mmCIF file of C-alpha atoms in Angstrom:
data_model
loop_
_atom_site.group_PDB
_atom_site.id
_atom_site.type_symbol
_atom_site.label_atom_id
_atom_site.label_comp_id
_atom_site.label_asym_id
_atom_site.label_seq_id
_atom_site.Cartn_x
_atom_site.Cartn_y
_atom_site.Cartn_z
ATOM 1 C CA THR L 1 177.753 115.863 108.409
ATOM 2 C CA MET L 2 177.961 117.382 104.845
ATOM 3 C CA THR L 3 177.987 120.835 104.558
ATOM 4 C CA THR L 4 178.985 121.516 101.175
ATOM 5 C CA MET L 5 176.962 124.011 99.175
ATOM 6 C CA ILE L 6 176.238 122.657 95.585
ATOM 7 C CA GLU L 7 176.657 125.545 93.038
ATOM 8 C CA GLY L 8 173.112 127.007 92.567
ATOM 9 C CA VAL L 9 171.626 125.120 95.172
ATOM 10 C CA GLN L 10 169.914 127.562 97.675
ATOM 11 C CA VAL L 11 168.782 127.044 101.246
ATOM 12 C CA VAL L 12 166.460 129.976 102.228
ATOM 13 C CA PRO L 13 165.087 129.935 106.195
ATOM 14 C CA LEU L 14 161.176 130.334 105.679
ATOM 15 C CA ARG L 15 158.892 132.600 108.649
ATOM 16 C CA ARG L 16 156.772 130.640 110.911
ATOM 17 C CA ILE L 17 154.330 132.807 112.765
ATOM 18 C CA PRO L 18 152.623 130.782 115.017
ATOM 19 C CA ASP L 19 149.754 132.194 117.163
ATOM 20 C CA GLU L 20 146.971 130.668 119.597
ATOM 21 C CA ARG L 21 144.718 129.568 116.291
ATOM 22 C CA GLY L 22 147.642 127.813 114.692
ATOM 23 C CA THR L 23 150.992 128.612 112.467
ATOM 24 C CA VAL L 24 151.491 130.294 109.082
ATOM 25 C CA MET L 25 154.066 129.025 106.740
ATOM 26 C CA HIS L 26 155.413 130.793 104.332
ATOM 27 C CA MET L 27 157.031 128.736 101.203
ATOM 28 C CA LEU L 28 157.744 131.236 98.233
ATOM 29 C CA LYS L 29 156.537 134.780 96.981
ATOM 30 C CA ARG L 30 156.633 136.216 93.483
ATOM 31 C CA GLY L 31 158.843 138.736 94.458
ATOM 32 C CA ASP L 32 161.728 136.597 96.147
ATOM 33 C CA PRO L 33 164.961 136.895 94.549
ATOM 34 C CA HIS L 34 165.084 133.014 94.207
ATOM 35 C CA PHE L 35 161.812 133.117 92.730
ATOM 36 C CA LYS L 36 162.122 132.062 88.890
ATOM 37 C CA GLU L 37 158.947 130.693 87.313
ATOM 38 C CA PHE L 38 155.558 129.241 88.564
ATOM 39 C CA GLY L 39 154.894 125.968 86.987
ATOM 40 C CA GLU L 40 152.939 123.941 89.681
ATOM 41 C CA ILE L 41 152.647 123.215 93.338
ATOM 42 C CA TYR L 42 152.097 119.856 94.486
ATOM 43 C CA PHE L 43 152.632 117.781 97.781
ATOM 44 C CA SER L 44 154.258 114.715 98.269
ATOM 45 C CA THR L 45 153.833 112.575 101.422
ATOM 46 C CA ILE L 46 156.332 109.993 102.437
ATOM 47 C CA TYR L 47 156.628 107.678 105.378
ATOM 48 C CA ARG L 48 159.452 107.021 107.837
ATOM 49 C CA GLY L 49 162.747 105.031 106.267
ATOM 50 C CA VAL L 50 161.443 105.333 102.367
ATOM 51 C CA VAL L 51 163.544 106.788 100.067
ATOM 52 C CA LYS L 52 162.273 108.792 96.860
ATOM 53 C CA GLY L 53 164.884 109.376 94.388
ATOM 54 C CA TRP L 54 167.412 109.774 92.769
ATOM 55 C CA HIS L 55 165.864 112.017 89.953
ATOM 56 C CA ARG L 56 166.939 115.359 88.172
ATOM 57 C CA HIS L 57 165.438 117.334 85.491
ATOM 58 C CA GLU L 58 167.005 119.064 82.571
ATOM 59 C CA ARG L 59 164.361 121.887 82.123
ATOM 60 C CA MET L 60 162.968 122.285 85.270
ATOM 61 C CA ALA L 61 164.274 123.687 88.854
ATOM 62 C CA LEU L 62 162.329 122.721 92.288
ATOM 63 C CA ASN L 63 161.573 124.403 95.106
ATOM 64 C CA TYR L 64 160.985 122.223 98.371
ATOM 65 C CA ALA L 65 159.722 122.629 101.667
ATOM 66 C CA CYS L 66 158.960 119.989 104.321
ATOM 67 C CA VAL L 67 155.742 121.266 106.112
ATOM 68 C CA HIS L 68 155.364 118.251 108.133
ATOM 69 C CA GLY L 69 157.296 115.637 109.508
ATOM 70 C CA ARG L 70 160.989 115.715 109.007
ATOM 71 C CA ILE L 71 163.202 114.717 105.737
ATOM 72 C CA LYS L 72 166.398 114.250 104.724
ATOM 73 C CA LEU L 73 167.049 115.847 101.238
ATOM 74 C CA VAL L 74 169.855 114.703 99.505
ATOM 75 C CA LEU L 75 171.637 116.639 96.299
ATOM 76 C CA PHE L 76 174.408 115.539 93.995
ATOM 77 C CA ASP L 77 176.015 117.353 91.415
ATOM 78 C CA ASP L 78 177.391 115.563 88.403
ATOM 79 C CA ARG L 79 177.156 118.485 86.089
ATOM 80 C CA PRO L 80 179.947 118.942 83.946
ATOM 81 C CA ALA L 81 180.490 122.545 83.905
ATOM 82 C CA SER L 82 179.956 122.657 87.675
ATOM 83 C CA THR L 83 182.684 123.995 90.121
ATOM 84 C CA THR L 84 181.180 121.535 92.782
ATOM 85 C CA ARG L 85 180.758 118.419 90.195
ATOM 86 C CA GLY L 86 180.951 115.436 92.297
ATOM 87 C CA GLN L 87 180.087 117.039 95.395
ATOM 88 C CA LEU L 88 177.088 115.626 97.960
ATOM 89 C CA GLN L 89 174.937 118.000 99.875
ATOM 90 C CA GLU L 90 172.622 116.856 102.783
ATOM 91 C CA VAL L 91 169.784 119.173 104.222
ATOM 92 C CA PHE L 92 167.569 118.267 106.829
ATOM 93 C CA LEU L 93 163.878 119.684 106.554
ATOM 94 C CA GLY L 94 161.037 120.128 108.556
ATOM 95 C CA PRO L 95 159.065 122.495 110.767
ATOM 96 C CA ASP L 96 161.887 122.623 113.254
ATOM 97 C CA SER L 97 164.297 123.586 110.565
ATOM 98 C CA TYR L 98 161.816 125.236 108.555
ATOM 99 C CA SER L 99 163.540 126.283 104.849
ATOM 100 C CA LEU L 100 163.072 126.219 101.494
ATOM 101 C CA VAL L 101 165.778 124.779 99.119
ATOM 102 C CA VAL L 102 166.213 125.617 95.378
ATOM 103 C CA ILE L 103 167.274 122.633 93.458
ATOM 104 C CA PRO L 104 168.403 124.172 89.963
ATOM 105 C CA GLU L 105 168.131 121.953 86.709
ATOM 106 C CA ASN L 106 170.435 118.888 86.461
ATOM 107 C CA VAL L 107 170.999 118.426 90.191
ATOM 108 C CA TRP L 108 170.168 115.108 91.404
ATOM 109 C CA ASN L 109 168.087 114.982 94.316
ATOM 110 C CA GLY L 110 166.254 112.344 96.735
ATOM 111 C CA PHE L 111 164.665 112.322 99.962
ATOM 112 C CA LYS L 112 164.075 109.863 103.070
ATOM 113 C CA GLY L 113 160.997 110.266 105.268
ATOM 114 C CA MET L 114 162.355 110.774 108.925
ATOM 115 C CA ALA L 115 158.894 110.967 110.661
ATOM 116 C CA SER L 116 156.106 108.485 110.504
ATOM 117 C CA GLU L 117 154.880 110.579 107.862
ATOM 118 C CA SER L 118 156.221 113.562 106.275
ATOM 119 C CA ILE L 119 154.475 116.186 103.824
ATOM 120 C CA VAL L 120 156.870 117.725 101.206
ATOM 121 C CA ALA L 121 155.652 120.775 99.140
ATOM 122 C CA ASN L 122 157.186 121.508 95.670
ATOM 123 C CA CYS L 123 156.828 124.754 93.496
ATOM 124 C CA SER L 124 158.360 123.422 90.003
ATOM 125 C CA THR L 125 158.893 125.954 87.494
ATOM 126 C CA LEU L 126 157.287 123.418 84.796
ATOM 127 C CA ALA L 127 154.041 121.717 85.170
ATOM 128 C CA HIS L 128 154.468 117.825 85.618
ATOM 129 C CA ASP L 129 155.541 116.553 82.682
ATOM 130 C CA PRO L 130 158.716 114.145 82.523
ATOM 131 C CA VAL L 131 159.333 114.411 78.701
ATOM 132 C CA ALA L 132 158.908 118.676 78.982
ATOM 133 C CA ALA L 133 161.013 118.657 81.975
ATOM 134 C CA GLY L 134 163.692 116.102 80.656
ATOM 135 C CA THR L 135 163.467 114.028 83.580
ATOM 136 C CA HIS L 136 165.858 111.126 84.452
ATOM 137 C CA ARG L 137 165.668 108.773 87.194
ATOM 138 C CA MET L 138 167.962 106.189 88.743
ATOM 139 C CA ASP L 139 167.615 103.627 91.610
ATOM 140 C CA PRO L 140 168.454 105.280 94.895
ATOM 141 C CA PHE L 141 170.409 102.217 96.203
ATOM 142 C CA GLU L 142 172.075 100.342 93.036
ATOM 143 C CA ASN L 143 173.675 102.952 90.603
ATOM 144 C CA ASP L 144 177.216 103.566 89.635
ATOM 145 C CA LEU L 145 177.023 107.301 89.736
ATOM 146 C CA ILE L 146 175.931 108.254 93.427
ATOM 147 C CA PRO L 147 178.211 107.497 96.052
ATOM 148 C CA TYR L 148 175.789 107.874 98.901
ATOM 149 C CA ASP L 149 174.419 105.389 101.792
ATOM 150 C CA TRP L 150 171.066 106.076 103.097
ATOM 151 C CA ALA L 151 171.302 104.112 105.782
ATOM 152 C CA VAL L 152 171.251 105.942 109.449
ATOM 153 C CA ARG L 153 174.967 106.929 110.973
ATOM 154 C CA ASN L 154 175.148 105.628 114.454
ATOM 155 C CA GLU L 155 178.344 107.769 115.027
#
């Protein structure tokens, strides 16, 4: 498994507070040290086996949490000045490993659904606008940049 931590990426464990009525799942507070700025919160659903990615944003950071199901989030750093340039990082997210992943500007990211349906929350630092964010997209399977195989590894 890949345990590399890409420079600037943070994986922050989040609190789940269950009781007989249900569960409160924390995500992000204004006072958190890793909170930068509020742009927009949206939810993305993904089905099992589907890959959403690759994409990166020149001027927008992302804050991902998976509140339902399970995903494999994969990050790739090709920032010229980064100490972790060329590194991949995998993070498995879901209610059973409930964390927030802070993805800085210019880090490629994508995720794969691992449950019948998963729900990913994103609190981005800009409202959705691909031009303002400087969004770049790349095919998750056919590209010459990111050396990653999305297939399940049965090791």
